[in-house]
PDB file of C-alpha atoms and ligand atoms in Angstrom:
ATOM      1  CA  MET O  21       5.186 -11.969  14.461  1.00  0.00           C
ATOM      2  CA  GLU O  22       8.281 -10.601  16.131  1.00  0.00           C
ATOM      3  CA  GLN O  23       8.584  -7.934  13.581  1.00  0.00           C
ATOM      4  CA  ALA O  24       5.029  -7.011  13.781  1.00  0.00           C
ATOM      5  CA  LEU O  25       5.432  -6.791  17.436  1.00  0.00           C
ATOM      6  CA  THR O  26       8.642  -4.315  17.332  1.00  0.00           C
ATOM      7  CA  LEU O  27       6.760  -2.110  14.867  1.00  0.00           C
ATOM      8  CA  LEU O  28       3.886  -1.720  16.611  1.00  0.00           C
ATOM      9  CA  ARG O  29       6.004  -0.945  20.037  1.00  0.00           C
ATOM     10  CA  GLU O  30       8.382   1.331  18.027  1.00  0.00           C
ATOM     11  CA  CYS O  31       5.060   3.085  16.513  1.00  0.00           C
ATOM     12  CA  GLY O  32       4.031   3.431  20.346  1.00  0.00           C
ATOM     13  CA  ILE O  33       0.872   1.313  19.403  1.00  0.00           C
ATOM     14  CA  HIS O  34      -0.114  -1.329  21.894  1.00  0.00           C
ATOM     15  CA  PRO O  35       0.093  -4.465  20.190  1.00  0.00           C
ATOM     16  CA  THR O  36      -2.967  -6.705  20.621  1.00  0.00           C
ATOM     17  CA  PRO O  37      -3.521  -9.748  18.642  1.00  0.00           C
ATOM     18  CA  GLN O  38      -5.524  -8.103  16.266  1.00  0.00           C
ATOM     19  CA  ARG O  39      -3.346  -5.418  15.504  1.00  0.00           C
ATOM     20  CA  ILE O  40      -0.133  -8.160  15.290  1.00  0.00           C
ATOM     21  CA  ALA O  41      -2.366  -9.734  12.204  1.00  0.00           C
ATOM     22  CA  VAL O  42      -2.999  -6.549  10.662  1.00  0.00           C
ATOM     23  CA  VAL O  43       0.556  -5.904  10.488  1.00  0.00           C
ATOM     24  CA  GLN O  44       1.804  -8.983   9.565  1.00  0.00           C
ATOM     25  CA  PHE O  45      -0.540  -9.166   6.800  1.00  0.00           C
ATOM     26  CA  ILE O  46      -0.411  -5.780   5.022  1.00  0.00           C
ATOM     27  CA  LEU O  47       3.761  -5.771   5.513  1.00  0.00           C
ATOM     28  CA  ARG O  48       3.841  -9.086   3.487  1.00  0.00           C
ATOM     29  CA  THR O  49       1.224  -8.489   0.675  1.00  0.00           C
ATOM     30  CA  ASP O  50       2.411  -6.601  -2.386  1.00  0.00           C
ATOM     31  CA  SER O  51      -1.431  -6.496  -3.545  1.00  0.00           C
ATOM     32  CA  HIS O  52      -2.053  -2.835  -2.708  1.00  0.00           C
ATOM     33  CA  PRO O  53      -5.095  -4.014  -0.628  1.00  0.00           C
ATOM     34  CA  SER O  54      -8.034  -1.454   0.572  1.00  0.00           C
ATOM     35  CA  ALA O  55      -8.608  -1.325   4.213  1.00  0.00           C
ATOM     36  CA  ASP O  56     -12.088  -3.347   3.319  1.00  0.00           C
ATOM     37  CA  ALA O  57      -9.671  -6.315   1.616  1.00  0.00           C
ATOM     38  CA  VAL O  58      -7.359  -6.090   4.651  1.00  0.00           C
ATOM     39  CA  LEU O  59     -10.095  -6.520   6.750  1.00  0.00           C
ATOM     40  CA  GLU O  60     -11.643  -9.598   4.836  1.00  0.00           C
ATOM     41  CA  THR O  61      -8.439 -11.345   4.848  1.00  0.00           C
ATOM     42  CA  VAL O  62      -7.501 -10.542   8.467  1.00  0.00           C
ATOM     43  CA  ARG O  63     -11.069 -11.587   9.551  1.00  0.00           C
ATOM     44  CA  ARG O  64     -10.130 -15.113   8.169  1.00  0.00           C
ATOM     45  CA  GLN O  65      -7.585 -16.011  11.022  1.00  0.00           C
ATOM     46  CA  CYS O  66      -8.959 -13.523  13.681  1.00  0.00           C
ATOM     47  CA  SER O  67     -12.774 -13.317  13.603  1.00  0.00           C
ATOM     48  CA  THR O  68     -12.860 -10.748  16.440  1.00  0.00           C
ATOM     49  CA  ILE O  69     -11.133  -7.995  14.650  1.00  0.00           C
ATOM     50  CA  SER O  70     -13.456  -4.944  14.088  1.00  0.00           C
ATOM     51  CA  ARG O  71     -13.442  -2.543  11.029  1.00  0.00           C
ATOM     52  CA  ALA O  72     -12.184   0.526  13.293  1.00  0.00           C
ATOM     53  CA  THR O  73      -8.972  -1.438  14.449  1.00  0.00           C
ATOM     54  CA  VAL O  74      -8.396  -2.320  10.903  1.00  0.00           C
ATOM     55  CA  TYR O  75      -8.578   1.390   9.711  1.00  0.00           C
ATOM     56  CA  ASN O  76      -7.207   2.805  12.828  1.00  0.00           C
ATOM     57  CA  THR O  77      -4.032   0.326  12.510  1.00  0.00           C
ATOM     58  CA  LEU O  78      -3.478   1.124   8.844  1.00  0.00           C
ATOM     59  CA  ASN O  79      -3.870   4.743   9.096  1.00  0.00           C
ATOM     60  CA  LEU O  80      -1.479   4.930  12.130  1.00  0.00           C
ATOM     61  CA  LEU O  81       1.146   2.821  10.051  1.00  0.00           C
ATOM     62  CA  ALA O  82       0.593   5.184   7.401  1.00  0.00           C
ATOM     63  CA  GLN O  83       1.020   8.299   9.583  1.00  0.00           C
ATOM     64  CA  LYS O  84       4.399   6.913  11.015  1.00  0.00           C
ATOM     65  CA  GLY O  85       5.516   6.426   7.146  1.00  0.00           C
ATOM     66  CA  LEU O  86       5.472   2.688   7.224  1.00  0.00           C
ATOM     67  CA  LEU O  87       2.640   2.391   4.589  1.00  0.00           C
ATOM     68  CA  LYS O  88       1.899   4.855   1.729  1.00  0.00           C
ATOM     69  CA  THR O  89      -1.559   5.593   0.929  1.00  0.00           C
ATOM     70  CA  GLN O  90      -2.494   5.713  -2.821  1.00  0.00           C
ATOM     71  CA  VAL O  91      -5.749   6.286  -4.736  1.00  0.00           C
ATOM     72  CA  LEU O  92      -4.797   4.012  -7.442  1.00  0.00           C
ATOM     73  CA  ARG O  93      -8.538   2.623  -7.998  1.00  0.00           C
ATOM     74  CA  GLU O  94     -11.125   4.943  -8.532  1.00  0.00           C
ATOM     75  CA  GLY O  95     -12.605   6.281  -5.306  1.00  0.00           C
ATOM     76  CA  THR O  96     -10.499   3.804  -3.236  1.00  0.00           C
ATOM     77  CA  VAL O  97      -7.489   4.239  -0.802  1.00  0.00           C
ATOM     78  CA  VAL O  98      -5.298   1.299  -1.146  1.00  0.00           C
ATOM     79  CA  PHE O  99      -2.062   0.540   1.370  1.00  0.00           C
ATOM     80  CA  ASP O 100       1.187  -0.025  -0.277  1.00  0.00           C
ATOM     81  CA  ALA O 101       4.005  -1.284   2.105  1.00  0.00           C
ATOM     82  CA  ASN O 102       6.496  -0.374  -0.295  1.00  0.00           C
ATOM     83  CA  VAL O 103       7.382   3.034   0.722  1.00  0.00           C
ATOM     84  CA  LYS O 104      10.291   3.487  -1.615  1.00  0.00           C
ATOM     85  CA  PRO O 105       9.986   5.539  -5.214  1.00  0.00           C
ATOM     86  CA  HIS O 106       8.084   3.037  -7.519  1.00  0.00           C
ATOM     87  CA  HIS O 107       5.560   3.442 -10.466  1.00  0.00           C
ATOM     88  CA  HIS O 108       2.433   1.382 -10.808  1.00  0.00           C
ATOM     89  CA  PHE O 109       0.724  -0.575 -13.304  1.00  0.00           C
ATOM     90  CA  ILE O 110      -2.766  -1.445 -13.245  1.00  0.00           C
ATOM     91  CA  ASP O 111      -4.368  -4.387 -15.027  1.00  0.00           C
ATOM     92  CA  GLU O 112      -7.861  -3.446 -16.460  1.00  0.00           C
ATOM     93  CA  ASP O 113      -8.914  -6.972 -16.528  1.00  0.00           C
ATOM     94  CA  THR O 114      -8.255  -7.956 -13.037  1.00  0.00           C
ATOM     95  CA  GLY O 115      -7.696  -4.474 -11.177  1.00  0.00           C
ATOM     96  CA  ASP O 116      -4.603  -6.021  -9.985  1.00  0.00           C
ATOM     97  CA  ILE O 117      -1.915  -3.298  -9.044  1.00  0.00           C
ATOM     98  CA  TYR O 118       1.674  -4.267  -9.920  1.00  0.00           C
ATOM     99  CA  ASP O 119       4.839  -2.558  -8.795  1.00  0.00           C
ATOM    100  CA  ILE O 120       6.975  -1.148 -11.331  1.00  0.00           C
ATOM    101  CA  PRO O 121      10.711  -0.450 -10.286  1.00  0.00           C
ATOM    102  CA  TRP O 122      11.521   3.549  -9.996  1.00  0.00           C
ATOM    103  CA  VAL O 123      14.617   2.723 -12.791  1.00  0.00           C
ATOM    104  CA  ALA O 124      12.600   1.113 -15.187  1.00  0.00           C
ATOM    105  CA  LEU O 125      10.990   4.237 -16.438  1.00  0.00           C
ATOM    106  CA  LYS O 126      12.119   7.578 -17.168  1.00  0.00           C
ATOM    107  CA  VAL O 127      10.150  10.981 -16.417  1.00  0.00           C
ATOM    108  CA  THR O 128      12.089  14.069 -17.581  1.00  0.00           C
ATOM    109  CA  GLY O 129      10.837  17.785 -17.577  1.00  0.00           C
ATOM    110  CA  GLU O 130       9.285  17.904 -14.142  1.00  0.00           C
ATOM    111  CA  LYS O 131      11.895  20.668 -13.177  1.00  0.00           C
ATOM    112  CA  SER O 132      11.184  22.915 -15.932  1.00  0.00           C
ATOM    113  CA  LEU O 133       7.680  23.229 -15.415  1.00  0.00           C
ATOM    114  CA  LYS O 134       6.448  26.610 -15.184  1.00  0.00           C
ATOM    115  CA  GLY O 135       4.552  27.827 -11.860  1.00  0.00           C
ATOM    116  CA  PHE O 136       4.770  24.159 -10.470  1.00  0.00           C
ATOM    117  CA  ARG O 137       7.009  22.885  -7.759  1.00  0.00           C
ATOM    118  CA  VAL O 138       6.680  19.083  -8.065  1.00  0.00           C
ATOM    119  CA  ARG O 139       7.128  17.474  -4.526  1.00  0.00           C
ATOM    120  CA  ASP O 140       6.543  13.798  -5.529  1.00  0.00           C
ATOM    121  CA  TYR O 141       5.478  11.933  -8.808  1.00  0.00           C
ATOM    122  CA  GLN O 142       4.976   8.457 -10.325  1.00  0.00           C
ATOM    123  CA  VAL O 143       3.462   7.078 -13.528  1.00  0.00           C
ATOM    124  CA  VAL O 144       0.619   4.964 -13.290  1.00  0.00           C
ATOM    125  CA  LEU O 145       0.063   2.882 -16.424  1.00  0.00           C
ATOM    126  CA  ARG O 146      -2.872   0.864 -17.246  1.00  0.00           C
ATOM    127  CA  GLY O 147      -3.599  -1.962 -19.671  1.00  0.00           C
ATOM    128  CA  ARG O 148      -3.449  -5.694 -19.791  1.00  0.00           C
ATOM    129  CA  ARG O 149      -0.564  -7.522 -18.136  1.00  0.00           C
ATOM    130  CA  ARG O 150       0.879 -10.216 -21.115  1.00  0.00           C
ATOM    131  CA  LYS O 151       0.320 -13.791 -20.398  1.00  0.00           C
ATOM    132  CA  LYS O 152       3.567 -15.845 -20.140  1.00  0.00           C
TER     133      LYS O 152
HETATM  134 ZN1  LIG H  19       3.124  -0.098  -5.048  1.00  0.00          ZN
END
């Protein structure tokens, strides 16, 4: 709660209970939710929250660099509170998205691509998660 309040204030966003609920949820989850998924979850505890509040709060946090937007599911923007470089694994059975540590994979040759100046990249792996 305190962290969410501070964060909203630092971003110059007036901390309403609805916005605090959005921030608390998005910064704690590693599930890479869409805005609609955030809305659905936050509505369970804060029934008065509007779609516009959720979308605007998420977009403001993304603009401030506290969230990353990713298009990992076809046609859907998801929000990622992990803003450090990392890769992703998408489970094709469940649609779940997992963070893969940056150092777990090696990408080489990006600097030698002729005619391209690479600013950013990540590896998106797709498959099935092994049952333990
Ligand atoms: Zn991620």
